[in-house]
Amino acid sequence: MAVDSSLPSPLGPPACEKDAKAFQLIEEMTRNTDSVQEKVLAEILRRNANTEYLQRFKVGGAIDRDTFKSKVPVVSYEDLKPDIDRVANGDRSPIFSSHPISEFLTSSGTSAGERKLMPTIADELERRQKLYNLLQPVMNLYVPGLDKGKGLYFLFIKAETKTPSGLVARPVLTSYYKSEQFKTRPYDPHNVYTSPNEAILCVDSFQSMYSQMLCGLLMREEVLRVGAVFASGLLRAIRFLQLNWKQLAQDIASGTLNPKVTDASIRNCISKILKPNPELAEFVVKECEGDNWEGIITRIWPNTKYLDVIVTGAMAQYIPTLDYYSGGLPKACTMYASSECYFGLNLKPMCKPSEVCYTIMPNMGYFEFIPHDPISPVQISRDSPPHLVDLADVEIGKEYELVITTYAGLCRYRVGDILQVTGFHNSAPQFKFVRRKNVLLSIDADKTDESELQKAIENATALLQPYDTNLVEYTSFADTKTIPGHYVIYWELLVKDPANQPSEEVFNQCCLAMEESLNSVYRQCRVADNSIGQLEIRVVKNGTFEELMDYAISRGASINQYKAPRCVNFTPIVELLDSRVVSVHFSPTTPHWTPERRR
Ligand code: AMP
């Protein structure tokens, strides 16, 4: 779409010509939200008119919104799974998209315990790049001088697999970091990283993190911002430093790289910048050897102006810990995106976390919204497609569930995110991320829902049967006070024969049985990324859950409708539970995980 360069930018004065162009694009798109959306839908429907999916719903080549909305159902992943499986198994006919499916992006959302597979096409990469290109110009408005230094960003790729027919399946960021767009990105003085591509592109998480941290230490004076994609990733880096500073300091003192980093390309590029520097090594030792890690980020990287991490949604739980390690540096949440589609950006990235709102860019896909009312939810039936609210028509203050139609061929797909409209930039609405539907527990990329937790509980409590011990009630808590955070499960038990109680070992095995039952993203975080700690079972005294009920009723809950919550995060409740703990148990080892999908 053409950009009118004569429009002034109310966003602010651009730092350079490139930024001016980015602002023009933002203005052009957000001033014409509805017409851009109409054009995007028409373009998608025109190019995919001959796909099996659109033909199945007799769209008949129509490209208008009314026909589309009246014929095409609103769907979830499970509705698409049979067709997705066909693509995965080698059907190359145009099922979703007239463009060939280039790869699958594996979402952190799961289906039957495995990552969802999202089909994508080659030109989506360019569309994602368009959104990335807007982030730095907006940041430059709020933090001038970023061209005078570097960004220490901890970025990682993950293992990829192939579907039975040979299509690559990998997370969207792995796909992006491995793309030419990223690897050969043009030099931008405002956006220089301390991490070399070689370190980012190493699939071994230890070697990757070690070398990225080392580069960050070597260039500590130049670092102007520190970041990771999500808050949990940055805390993982701090934890890594806590565990590895001695060796890192030794490398710096001697000018030789830890032999555990075996990747030849990393060794080669680090050898060019690592020279003996006893003074820096001494500094690292001095800062890290004590127990006090408060403000460690600003102590080691004194010129850091802000942290670039997402702290919205499930990541909000990490704000206090980030504040502790950074002395309360601003936290910039710059974008809102998913494997299915990149959505939009935060036009005021230095705002407080509680004020973050994302402006959905109308050129990224076609967006619709299901009004979200937990009391009387909108009924979505496949047989009579509902008329949903368009992007330009959402109302301030209301909550909606996001539904997307993408160039890659997802049509009216429910992403699972609940958003609240907080305002508008021109005619484009801005949304607060409220939550993801059905997520009970989350530490890193993992998302565990109630039924997954229930299944894990059932598998674990099966181990108690020989001891004639029953589970009376349970609840859970995402404990992020430890780094990495971990799942805590509170159990109240009925031990029928005190002479035959389950042993410590049995409870430990129960922890492991739960972990083995959780989805593959959880197990990957546990095993490959070390971003989740051992699952913990805390056995509480008999009568604790009754006390919990009394507490809820004293605060107005109805006694008839009361159900024990399956997850708790309200501090007084967690404190009550913790004060009744009689024993604690941990997984003795890690669960199984391989990149291959379980059949
Ligand atoms: P994935 O499918 O693994 O790429 O995860 C995408 C999901 O991550 C989104 O649908 C959101 O639920 C969540 N997410 C992405 N960006 C943000 C953000 N800025 N704030 C909160 N949650 C986010």
Coordinates of C-alpha atoms and ligand atoms in Angstrom, one line a residue:
M1 CA 0.0 0.0 0.0
A2 CA 1.3 3.5 -0.9
V3 CA 2.5 5.8 1.8
D4 CA 1.6 9.5 1.6
S5 CA 4.8 11.2 2.7
S6 CA 3.2 14.6 2.9
L7 CA 1.3 13.7 6.1
P8 CA 2.8 15.3 9.2
S9 CA 3.5 12.8 12.0
P10 CA 1.7 13.4 15.3
L11 CA 3.9 10.7 16.8
G12 CA 6.8 13.1 17.1
P13 CA 9.9 14.2 15.3
P14 CA 11.7 11.3 13.6
A15 CA 15.4 10.7 14.3
C16 CA 16.1 10.0 10.7
E17 CA 14.6 9.5 7.2
K18 CA 14.0 5.8 7.9
D19 CA 12.0 6.7 11.0
A20 CA 10.0 9.3 9.1
K21 CA 9.0 6.6 6.7
A22 CA 7.9 4.3 9.5
F23 CA 5.8 7.0 11.1
Q24 CA 4.2 7.8 7.8
L25 CA 3.2 4.2 7.4
I26 CA 1.8 4.0 10.9
E27 CA -0.2 7.2 10.3
E28 CA -1.4 6.0 6.9
M29 CA -2.6 2.7 8.2
T30 CA -4.1 3.9 11.5
R31 CA -6.0 6.8 9.8
N32 CA -7.6 4.4 7.4
T33 CA -8.3 1.4 9.6
D34 CA -11.5 0.3 8.1
S35 CA -10.6 0.8 4.5
V36 CA -7.2 -0.9 5.0
Q37 CA -9.0 -3.8 6.7
E38 CA -11.5 -4.1 3.8
K39 CA -8.6 -4.1 1.3
V40 CA -6.6 -6.7 3.3
L41 CA -9.6 -9.0 3.5
A42 CA -10.3 -8.6 -0.2
E43 CA -6.7 -9.3 -1.0
I44 CA -6.7 -12.4 1.1
L45 CA -9.9 -13.7 -0.4
R46 CA -8.8 -12.9 -3.9
R47 CA -5.6 -14.7 -3.7
N48 CA -7.0 -17.7 -1.8
A49 CA -10.3 -17.9 -3.8
N50 CA -9.4 -21.3 -5.2
T51 CA -8.4 -22.9 -1.9
E52 CA -10.2 -25.9 -0.7
Y53 CA -11.1 -24.2 2.5
L54 CA -12.9 -21.2 1.0
Q55 CA -14.5 -23.3 -1.6
R56 CA -15.8 -25.6 1.1
F57 CA -17.8 -22.7 2.5
K58 CA -19.0 -21.6 -0.9
V59 CA -17.4 -18.2 -0.7
G60 CA -17.6 -18.3 -4.6
G61 CA -14.8 -15.9 -5.3
A62 CA -16.6 -13.1 -3.3
I63 CA -14.2 -10.6 -1.7
D64 CA -16.5 -8.6 0.4
R65 CA -16.9 -8.7 4.2
D66 CA -20.6 -9.5 4.3
T67 CA -20.3 -12.6 2.2
F68 CA -17.2 -13.7 4.1
K69 CA -18.9 -13.2 7.5
S70 CA -22.1 -14.9 6.5
K71 CA -20.4 -18.0 5.1
V72 CA -17.2 -18.7 6.8
P73 CA -17.3 -20.2 10.4
V74 CA -15.4 -19.0 13.3
V75 CA -13.0 -21.8 14.3
S76 CA -10.5 -23.0 16.8
Y77 CA -7.4 -25.1 16.2
E78 CA -9.2 -28.4 16.8
D79 CA -11.6 -27.6 13.8
L80 CA -8.6 -27.1 11.5
K81 CA -6.5 -30.0 12.8
P82 CA -7.6 -32.6 10.3
D83 CA -6.6 -30.2 7.4
I84 CA -3.4 -29.3 9.1
D85 CA -2.6 -32.9 9.5
R86 CA -3.1 -33.4 5.8
V87 CA -0.6 -30.7 5.0
A88 CA 1.8 -32.1 7.6
N89 CA 1.5 -35.5 5.9
G90 CA 2.3 -34.3 2.5
D91 CA -0.9 -33.0 0.8
R92 CA 0.4 -30.1 -1.3
S93 CA -2.9 -29.1 -2.8
P94 CA -4.0 -25.6 -2.0
I95 CA -6.0 -26.4 1.2
F96 CA -5.5 -23.1 3.1
S97 CA -3.5 -20.9 0.8
S98 CA -2.8 -20.5 -2.9
H99 CA 0.8 -19.9 -2.0
P100 CA 2.7 -23.0 -0.9
I101 CA 3.0 -23.7 2.8
S102 CA 6.7 -22.9 3.4
E103 CA 6.9 -24.3 6.9
F104 CA 4.9 -24.8 10.1
L105 CA 5.3 -22.4 13.0
T106 CA 5.0 -24.2 16.3
S107 CA 2.9 -22.2 18.7
S108 CA 3.5 -22.3 22.5
G109 CA -0.2 -23.1 22.7
T110 CA -0.7 -26.8 22.6
S111 CA -3.2 -29.3 21.3
A112 CA -3.3 -32.8 22.8
G113 CA -0.1 -32.0 24.6
E114 CA 1.9 -31.0 21.5
R115 CA 2.6 -27.5 20.1
K116 CA 0.0 -26.4 17.6
L117 CA 1.2 -26.3 14.0
M118 CA 0.5 -23.1 12.2
P119 CA 0.9 -23.1 8.5
T120 CA 2.8 -20.2 7.1
I121 CA 3.9 -18.9 3.6
A122 CA 7.1 -17.3 2.5
D123 CA 5.8 -13.8 2.2
E124 CA 4.6 -13.7 5.8
L125 CA 8.2 -13.2 6.7
E126 CA 8.2 -9.9 4.9
R127 CA 4.9 -8.9 6.6
R128 CA 6.5 -9.7 10.1
Q129 CA 9.6 -7.7 9.1
K130 CA 7.3 -4.7 8.3
L131 CA 6.2 -4.7 11.9
Y132 CA 9.7 -5.1 13.3
N133 CA 10.8 -2.1 11.2
L134 CA 8.4 0.1 13.1
L135 CA 9.6 -0.7 16.6
Q136 CA 13.0 1.0 16.6
P137 CA 11.7 4.3 15.1
V138 CA 9.0 4.5 17.8
M139 CA 11.6 3.7 20.5
N140 CA 13.9 6.5 19.2
L141 CA 11.2 9.0 19.9
Y142 CA 11.4 8.2 23.6
V143 CA 15.0 7.2 24.1
P144 CA 17.3 9.4 22.1
G145 CA 20.9 8.4 21.5
L146 CA 20.5 4.7 21.1
D147 CA 22.8 5.0 18.1
K148 CA 25.6 5.8 20.5
G149 CA 25.7 2.2 21.9
K150 CA 24.4 -1.3 21.8
G151 CA 21.6 -3.5 22.9
L152 CA 22.4 -6.6 25.0
Y153 CA 19.6 -8.9 23.9
F154 CA 19.4 -12.5 24.9
L155 CA 17.9 -14.2 21.8
F156 CA 17.6 -17.9 21.2
I157 CA 16.6 -20.4 18.6
K158 CA 15.0 -23.7 19.5
A159 CA 15.3 -27.2 18.0
E160 CA 13.3 -27.7 14.9
T161 CA 11.7 -30.9 13.6
K162 CA 10.2 -32.1 10.3
T163 CA 6.7 -33.2 9.7
P164 CA 6.2 -36.7 8.1
S165 CA 6.3 -35.1 4.7
G166 CA 9.4 -33.1 5.4
L167 CA 8.1 -29.6 6.2
V168 CA 10.1 -27.8 8.8
A169 CA 8.3 -27.1 12.1
R170 CA 9.8 -24.6 14.5
P171 CA 8.9 -21.6 16.6
V172 CA 8.3 -18.3 14.8
L173 CA 11.3 -16.6 16.3
T174 CA 13.6 -19.5 15.4
S175 CA 12.3 -19.1 11.8
Y176 CA 12.9 -15.4 12.0
Y177 CA 16.4 -15.5 13.4
K178 CA 17.4 -18.1 10.8
S179 CA 16.0 -16.0 8.0
E180 CA 18.1 -13.9 5.6
Q181 CA 16.0 -10.9 6.7
F182 CA 17.5 -11.2 10.2
K183 CA 21.0 -12.6 9.4
T184 CA 21.8 -10.1 6.8
R185 CA 19.8 -7.2 8.2
P186 CA 21.1 -3.8 7.0
Y187 CA 23.2 -2.0 9.5
D188 CA 21.2 0.4 11.6
P189 CA 23.2 2.4 14.1
H190 CA 20.2 2.6 16.4
N191 CA 19.8 -1.2 16.6
V192 CA 23.2 -2.8 17.1
Y193 CA 23.4 -6.0 19.2
T194 CA 26.2 -7.1 21.4
S195 CA 25.3 -10.8 20.6
P196 CA 26.8 -12.0 17.3
N197 CA 24.5 -13.9 15.0
E198 CA 26.6 -17.0 15.6
A199 CA 25.7 -17.0 19.3
I200 CA 22.0 -16.4 18.7
L201 CA 21.9 -19.1 16.1
C202 CA 23.5 -21.9 18.2
V203 CA 20.8 -24.4 19.2
D204 CA 22.6 -25.4 22.4
S205 CA 21.1 -23.2 25.0
F206 CA 24.2 -23.2 27.3
Q207 CA 26.7 -22.3 24.6
S208 CA 24.3 -19.7 23.2
M209 CA 23.6 -18.0 26.6
Y210 CA 27.3 -18.3 27.7
S211 CA 28.6 -16.5 24.6
Q212 CA 25.9 -13.9 24.6
M213 CA 26.6 -13.1 28.3
L214 CA 30.3 -13.0 27.6
C215 CA 29.9 -10.5 24.8
G216 CA 27.6 -8.5 27.0
L217 CA 30.2 -8.3 29.7
L218 CA 33.0 -7.5 27.3
M219 CA 31.0 -4.6 25.9
R220 CA 29.5 -3.5 29.2
E221 CA 30.2 0.2 28.8
E222 CA 28.5 0.3 25.4
V223 CA 25.3 -1.4 26.5
L224 CA 22.4 1.1 26.5
R225 CA 19.5 -1.4 26.9
V226 CA 19.2 -5.0 28.1
G227 CA 16.5 -7.3 26.8
A228 CA 15.0 -10.6 25.9
V229 CA 11.6 -11.4 24.3
F230 CA 9.8 -12.1 27.5
A231 CA 10.6 -11.1 31.1
S232 CA 11.2 -14.8 32.0
G233 CA 14.0 -14.9 29.5
L234 CA 15.8 -12.0 31.0
L235 CA 15.6 -13.5 34.5
R236 CA 16.9 -16.7 33.1
A237 CA 20.0 -14.7 31.9
I238 CA 20.5 -13.2 35.4
R239 CA 20.3 -16.7 36.9
F240 CA 22.8 -17.9 34.3
L241 CA 25.2 -15.1 35.4
Q242 CA 24.7 -16.1 39.0
L243 CA 25.7 -19.7 38.2
N244 CA 28.5 -18.9 35.7
W245 CA 30.2 -15.6 36.6
K246 CA 33.3 -17.3 37.9
Q247 CA 34.0 -19.1 34.7
L248 CA 33.1 -16.0 32.7
A249 CA 35.5 -13.9 34.7
Q250 CA 38.2 -16.5 34.2
D251 CA 37.7 -16.3 30.5
I252 CA 37.9 -12.6 30.5
A253 CA 41.0 -12.6 32.7
S254 CA 42.8 -15.1 30.5
G255 CA 41.4 -14.1 27.1
T256 CA 40.5 -17.7 26.4
L257 CA 37.0 -19.1 25.8
N258 CA 35.5 -21.7 28.1
P259 CA 36.1 -25.1 26.4
K260 CA 32.5 -26.0 27.0
V261 CA 31.7 -23.7 24.2
T262 CA 32.5 -26.0 21.3
D263 CA 30.6 -24.4 18.5
A264 CA 33.3 -23.5 16.0
S265 CA 31.6 -20.4 14.5
I266 CA 31.1 -19.0 18.0
R267 CA 34.7 -19.7 19.0
N268 CA 35.8 -18.0 15.8
C269 CA 33.9 -14.8 16.3
I270 CA 34.6 -14.6 20.1
S271 CA 38.3 -15.1 19.5
K272 CA 38.3 -11.7 17.6
I273 CA 37.0 -9.8 20.6
L274 CA 38.2 -11.7 23.7
K275 CA 41.6 -10.5 24.9
P276 CA 43.0 -10.8 28.4
N277 CA 41.4 -8.1 30.5
P278 CA 42.2 -8.7 34.2
E279 CA 40.6 -5.4 35.2
L280 CA 37.2 -6.3 33.8
A281 CA 37.5 -9.8 35.2
E282 CA 38.1 -8.4 38.6
F283 CA 35.2 -6.1 38.3
V284 CA 32.9 -9.0 37.4
V285 CA 34.1 -11.0 40.4
K286 CA 33.6 -8.0 42.7
E287 CA 30.0 -7.4 41.5
C288 CA 29.0 -11.0 41.5
E289 CA 30.7 -12.7 44.4
G290 CA 28.5 -11.2 47.2
D291 CA 25.0 -12.3 48.1
N292 CA 23.5 -9.0 47.2
W293 CA 22.3 -9.0 43.6
E294 CA 20.0 -6.0 44.0
G295 CA 20.5 -3.6 41.0
I296 CA 23.0 -6.0 39.4
I297 CA 21.9 -5.0 35.9
T298 CA 22.7 -1.4 36.4
R299 CA 25.9 -2.2 38.3
I300 CA 27.3 -4.3 35.5
W301 CA 25.8 -2.3 32.6
P302 CA 25.8 1.2 34.1
N303 CA 24.5 2.9 30.9
T304 CA 21.3 0.9 30.6
K305 CA 18.4 3.2 30.0
Y306 CA 15.7 0.6 29.9
L307 CA 14.8 -3.1 29.8
D308 CA 13.3 -4.3 26.6
V309 CA 11.1 -7.2 27.6
I310 CA 7.4 -8.1 27.5
V311 CA 5.9 -7.8 31.0
T312 CA 2.3 -7.9 30.0
G313 CA -0.1 -10.9 30.3
A314 CA 1.4 -13.8 32.2
M315 CA 4.8 -12.0 32.3
A316 CA 3.5 -9.4 34.7
Q317 CA 4.3 -11.7 37.6
Y318 CA 8.0 -10.9 37.0
I319 CA 7.8 -7.2 37.3
P320 CA 8.9 -7.1 41.0
T321 CA 11.9 -9.3 40.4
L322 CA 13.0 -7.3 37.3
D323 CA 12.7 -4.2 39.4
Y324 CA 14.9 -5.7 42.1
Y325 CA 17.6 -6.7 39.6
S326 CA 17.5 -3.4 37.7
G327 CA 16.8 -0.9 40.4
G328 CA 13.4 -0.2 38.8
L329 CA 14.5 0.6 35.2
P330 CA 11.7 1.3 32.8
K331 CA 10.4 -1.8 31.1
A332 CA 9.5 -1.4 27.4
C333 CA 6.9 -3.7 26.0
T334 CA 7.2 -3.0 22.3
M335 CA 5.0 -5.5 20.4
Y336 CA 2.2 -8.0 20.4
A337 CA 2.5 -10.9 18.1
S338 CA 1.9 -14.7 17.7
S339 CA 2.9 -17.6 15.5
E340 CA -0.4 -17.2 13.6
C341 CA 0.1 -13.5 12.9
Y342 CA 1.9 -10.4 14.1
F343 CA -0.6 -8.0 15.4
G344 CA 0.8 -4.6 16.5
L345 CA 3.0 -2.4 18.5
N346 CA 3.1 -0.2 21.6
L347 CA 3.3 3.4 20.5
K348 CA 4.3 4.6 24.0
P349 CA 6.9 1.9 24.8
M350 CA 8.2 3.7 27.9
C351 CA 4.9 3.8 29.6
K352 CA 4.2 2.0 32.9
P353 CA 3.5 -1.8 32.6
S354 CA 0.0 -1.2 33.8
E355 CA -0.6 1.3 31.0
V356 CA 0.8 -0.8 28.1
C357 CA -1.6 -0.9 25.1
Y358 CA -0.9 -2.3 21.7
T359 CA -2.1 -0.7 18.5
I360 CA -3.1 -3.4 16.1
M361 CA -1.8 -2.6 12.7
P362 CA -4.6 -2.9 10.2
N363 CA -2.3 -4.1 7.4
M364 CA -1.1 -7.3 9.2
G365 CA -4.2 -9.4 8.7
Y366 CA -8.0 -9.1 8.9
F367 CA -9.1 -8.8 12.5
E368 CA -12.5 -9.4 14.1
F369 CA -13.6 -9.4 17.7
I370 CA -16.0 -11.5 19.7
P371 CA -17.5 -9.5 22.6
H372 CA -16.3 -11.1 25.7
D373 CA -18.8 -11.4 28.4
P374 CA -18.2 -14.2 30.9
I375 CA -21.8 -13.9 32.3
S376 CA -23.5 -14.4 28.9
P377 CA -20.9 -15.6 26.4
V378 CA -21.6 -15.2 22.7
Q379 CA -22.5 -18.6 21.3
I380 CA -20.2 -19.6 18.4
S381 CA -21.6 -22.3 16.2
R382 CA -20.0 -23.6 13.1
D383 CA -23.3 -23.8 11.3
S384 CA -24.4 -20.2 11.6
P385 CA -21.4 -18.0 11.3
P386 CA -21.7 -15.0 13.7
H387 CA -21.4 -11.4 12.7
L388 CA -18.4 -10.3 14.7
V389 CA -17.2 -6.7 15.5
D390 CA -14.7 -5.2 13.1
L391 CA -11.4 -3.6 14.1
A392 CA -12.6 -0.1 13.5
D393 CA -15.9 -0.7 15.4
V394 CA -14.7 -2.0 18.8
E395 CA -15.7 0.1 21.8
I396 CA -13.6 1.7 24.5
G397 CA -13.7 -0.2 27.8
K398 CA -15.1 -3.4 26.3
E399 CA -13.3 -6.7 26.3
Y400 CA -13.1 -8.9 23.2
E401 CA -11.6 -12.2 22.0
L402 CA -9.4 -11.8 19.0
V403 CA -10.3 -13.6 15.8
I404 CA -7.9 -13.4 12.8
T405 CA -7.9 -14.1 9.1
T406 CA -4.4 -14.3 7.6
Y407 CA -2.7 -14.3 4.3
A408 CA -1.4 -17.8 5.1
G409 CA -5.0 -19.0 5.1
L410 CA -6.3 -19.1 8.6
C411 CA -9.9 -17.9 8.3
R412 CA -11.8 -16.5 11.3
Y413 CA -9.4 -18.2 13.7
R414 CA -9.7 -17.7 17.4
V415 CA -6.3 -16.9 18.8
G416 CA -7.4 -17.3 22.4
D417 CA -6.4 -13.8 23.6
I418 CA -8.7 -11.5 25.5
L419 CA -8.1 -7.9 24.9
Q420 CA -9.6 -4.7 26.3
V421 CA -10.0 -1.5 24.2
T422 CA -8.2 1.4 26.0
G423 CA -8.3 4.0 23.3
F424 CA -7.6 4.8 19.7
H425 CA -4.6 6.1 17.7
N426 CA -6.4 7.8 14.8
S427 CA -9.1 5.3 13.9
A428 CA -7.0 2.2 15.0
P429 CA -8.0 0.8 18.4
Q430 CA -5.5 0.2 21.1
F431 CA -5.7 -2.8 23.3
K432 CA -4.6 -3.8 26.7
F433 CA -3.7 -7.5 26.8
V434 CA -6.0 -8.9 29.4
R435 CA -5.2 -12.6 29.4
R436 CA -5.1 -15.7 27.4
K437 CA -8.2 -17.9 27.7
N438 CA -8.0 -21.1 29.7
V439 CA -4.4 -20.7 31.0
L440 CA -4.1 -21.7 34.6
L441 CA -0.4 -21.8 35.1
S442 CA 2.5 -20.3 33.2
I443 CA 6.1 -19.7 34.1
D444 CA 7.8 -19.1 30.7
A445 CA 6.4 -20.1 27.3
D446 CA 4.4 -22.9 28.9
K447 CA 0.6 -22.6 29.2
T448 CA -1.1 -25.2 31.3
D449 CA -4.9 -25.3 31.3
E450 CA -7.2 -26.8 33.9
S451 CA -7.8 -30.1 32.1
E452 CA -4.0 -30.6 31.6
L453 CA -3.5 -30.0 35.3
Q454 CA -6.4 -32.4 36.2
K455 CA -4.9 -35.1 34.0
A456 CA -1.5 -34.7 35.5
I457 CA -3.0 -34.9 39.0
E458 CA -4.8 -38.1 38.1
N459 CA -1.7 -39.7 36.8
A460 CA 0.2 -38.7 39.9
T461 CA -2.4 -39.8 42.4
A462 CA -2.5 -43.2 40.7
L463 CA 0.8 -43.8 42.5
L464 CA -0.9 -43.3 45.9
Q465 CA -3.4 -46.1 45.4
P466 CA -1.2 -48.9 46.8
Y467 CA -1.1 -46.8 50.0
D468 CA -4.8 -46.5 50.3
T469 CA -4.4 -42.7 50.2
N470 CA -6.8 -40.4 48.4
L471 CA -6.5 -36.8 47.2
V472 CA -9.2 -34.7 48.9
E473 CA -8.5 -31.4 47.2
Y474 CA -5.8 -29.7 45.3
T475 CA -4.8 -26.3 43.9
S476 CA -1.8 -24.9 42.2
F477 CA 0.4 -21.8 42.2
A478 CA 3.1 -20.5 39.8
D479 CA 5.9 -19.7 42.2
T480 CA 8.1 -17.1 40.6
K481 CA 10.0 -16.2 43.7
T482 CA 12.6 -18.8 42.7
I483 CA 14.5 -18.5 39.5
P484 CA 13.6 -20.3 37.4
G485 CA 10.0 -20.3 38.6
H486 CA 8.2 -23.6 39.2
Y487 CA 4.8 -25.1 39.6
V488 CA 3.7 -25.7 43.2
I489 CA 0.8 -28.1 43.7
Y490 CA -1.0 -28.1 47.1
W491 CA -2.4 -31.5 48.1
E492 CA -4.7 -32.3 50.9
L493 CA -4.7 -36.1 51.4
L494 CA -6.8 -38.6 53.2
V495 CA -4.5 -41.3 54.5
K496 CA -6.6 -44.2 55.5
D497 CA -3.9 -46.4 57.0
P498 CA -1.3 -44.4 58.9
A499 CA 0.8 -47.5 59.1
N500 CA 1.1 -47.7 55.3
Q501 CA 1.7 -44.1 54.3
P502 CA 3.3 -43.1 51.0
S503 CA 7.0 -42.5 51.5
E504 CA 9.1 -39.5 50.5
E505 CA 10.2 -41.3 47.4
V506 CA 6.6 -42.0 46.4
F507 CA 5.7 -38.3 46.7
N508 CA 8.8 -37.4 44.6
Q509 CA 7.7 -39.8 42.0
C510 CA 4.2 -38.1 42.1
C511 CA 6.0 -34.8 41.2
L512 CA 7.7 -36.5 38.3
A513 CA 4.5 -38.2 37.1
M514 CA 2.8 -34.8 37.0
E515 CA 5.7 -33.4 34.9
E516 CA 5.6 -36.3 32.5
S517 CA 1.9 -35.7 32.0
L518 CA 2.3 -32.0 31.2
N519 CA 2.4 -30.7 27.7
S520 CA 5.5 -30.6 25.5
V521 CA 6.1 -26.9 25.9
Y522 CA 6.3 -27.3 29.7
R523 CA 8.7 -30.3 29.3
Q524 CA 10.8 -28.4 26.8
C525 CA 11.2 -25.5 29.2
R526 CA 12.2 -27.9 31.9
V527 CA 14.6 -30.0 29.9
A528 CA 16.1 -28.0 27.1
D529 CA 15.7 -24.4 28.3
N530 CA 16.0 -24.8 32.0
S531 CA 13.4 -22.0 32.3
I532 CA 11.2 -23.9 34.7
G533 CA 12.4 -25.5 37.9
Q534 CA 11.4 -28.8 39.5
L535 CA 7.7 -29.2 40.2
E536 CA 6.9 -29.1 43.9
I537 CA 4.1 -30.8 45.8
R538 CA 3.2 -29.3 49.2
V539 CA 1.1 -31.5 51.3
V540 CA -1.2 -29.5 53.6
K541 CA -2.9 -30.4 56.9
N542 CA -6.4 -31.9 56.8
G543 CA -9.1 -29.3 56.8
T544 CA -7.0 -26.7 55.0
F545 CA -9.3 -26.6 51.9
E546 CA -12.3 -26.1 54.2
E547 CA -10.5 -23.2 55.7
L548 CA -10.0 -21.9 52.2
M549 CA -13.7 -22.2 51.6
D550 CA -14.5 -20.4 54.8
Y551 CA -12.1 -17.6 53.8
A552 CA -13.8 -17.3 50.3
I553 CA -17.3 -17.3 51.9
S554 CA -16.2 -14.6 54.4
R555 CA -15.3 -12.5 51.4
G556 CA -18.7 -13.0 49.8
A557 CA -18.5 -16.3 47.8
S558 CA -21.7 -18.3 47.7
I559 CA -21.6 -21.5 49.7
N560 CA -23.7 -23.4 47.2
Q561 CA -21.5 -22.5 44.2
Y562 CA -18.1 -22.6 45.9
K563 CA -15.5 -24.8 44.2
A564 CA -11.9 -25.0 45.3
P565 CA -9.9 -22.8 42.9
R566 CA -7.5 -24.9 40.7
C567 CA -4.9 -22.1 40.8
V568 CA -4.3 -19.5 43.5
N569 CA -2.4 -16.2 43.3
F570 CA -4.0 -14.0 45.9
T571 CA -1.3 -13.5 48.5
P572 CA -3.4 -14.1 51.7
I573 CA -4.6 -17.4 50.2
V574 CA -1.1 -18.6 49.3
E575 CA 0.0 -17.6 52.8
L576 CA -2.8 -19.5 54.4
L577 CA -1.9 -22.6 52.3
D578 CA 1.8 -22.2 53.1
S579 CA 1.1 -22.0 56.8
R580 CA -0.6 -25.4 56.7
V581 CA 2.1 -27.3 54.9
V582 CA 3.2 -30.5 56.5
S583 CA 5.7 -31.8 53.9
V584 CA 7.3 -30.7 50.6
H585 CA 8.4 -32.8 47.7
F586 CA 10.2 -32.2 44.4
S587 CA 10.7 -34.0 41.2
P588 CA 13.9 -36.1 41.5
T589 CA 14.8 -35.6 37.9
T590 CA 13.6 -34.0 34.7
P591 CA 10.7 -35.4 32.6
H592 CA 11.2 -36.8 29.1
W593 CA 11.3 -34.4 26.2
T594 CA 12.6 -34.6 22.7
P595 CA 11.9 -32.2 19.8
E596 CA 9.9 -35.0 18.1
R597 CA 6.2 -34.9 18.6
R598 CA 4.6 -37.6 20.7
R599 CA 2.3 -39.8 18.5
Ligands
AMP1 P1 3.0 -18.1 20.3 O1 1.8 -18.7 19.6 O2 3.8 -19.1 21.0 O3 3.8 -17.3 19.3 O4 2.4 -17.2 21.4 C1 1.6 -16.1 21.1 C2 0.9 -15.6 22.3 O5 1.8 -15.1 23.3 C3 -0.1 -14.6 22.0 O6 -1.3 -15.1 21.5 C4 -0.3 -14.0 23.4 O7 -1.2 -14.9 24.2 C5 1.1 -14.1 24.0 N1 1.7 -12.7 23.7 C6 2.4 -12.3 22.7 N2 2.8 -11.1 22.8 C7 2.4 -10.6 24.0 C8 2.4 -9.4 24.7 N3 3.1 -8.4 24.2 N4 1.8 -9.4 25.9 C9 1.2 -10.4 26.4 N5 1.1 -11.6 25.8 C10 1.7 -11.7 24.6

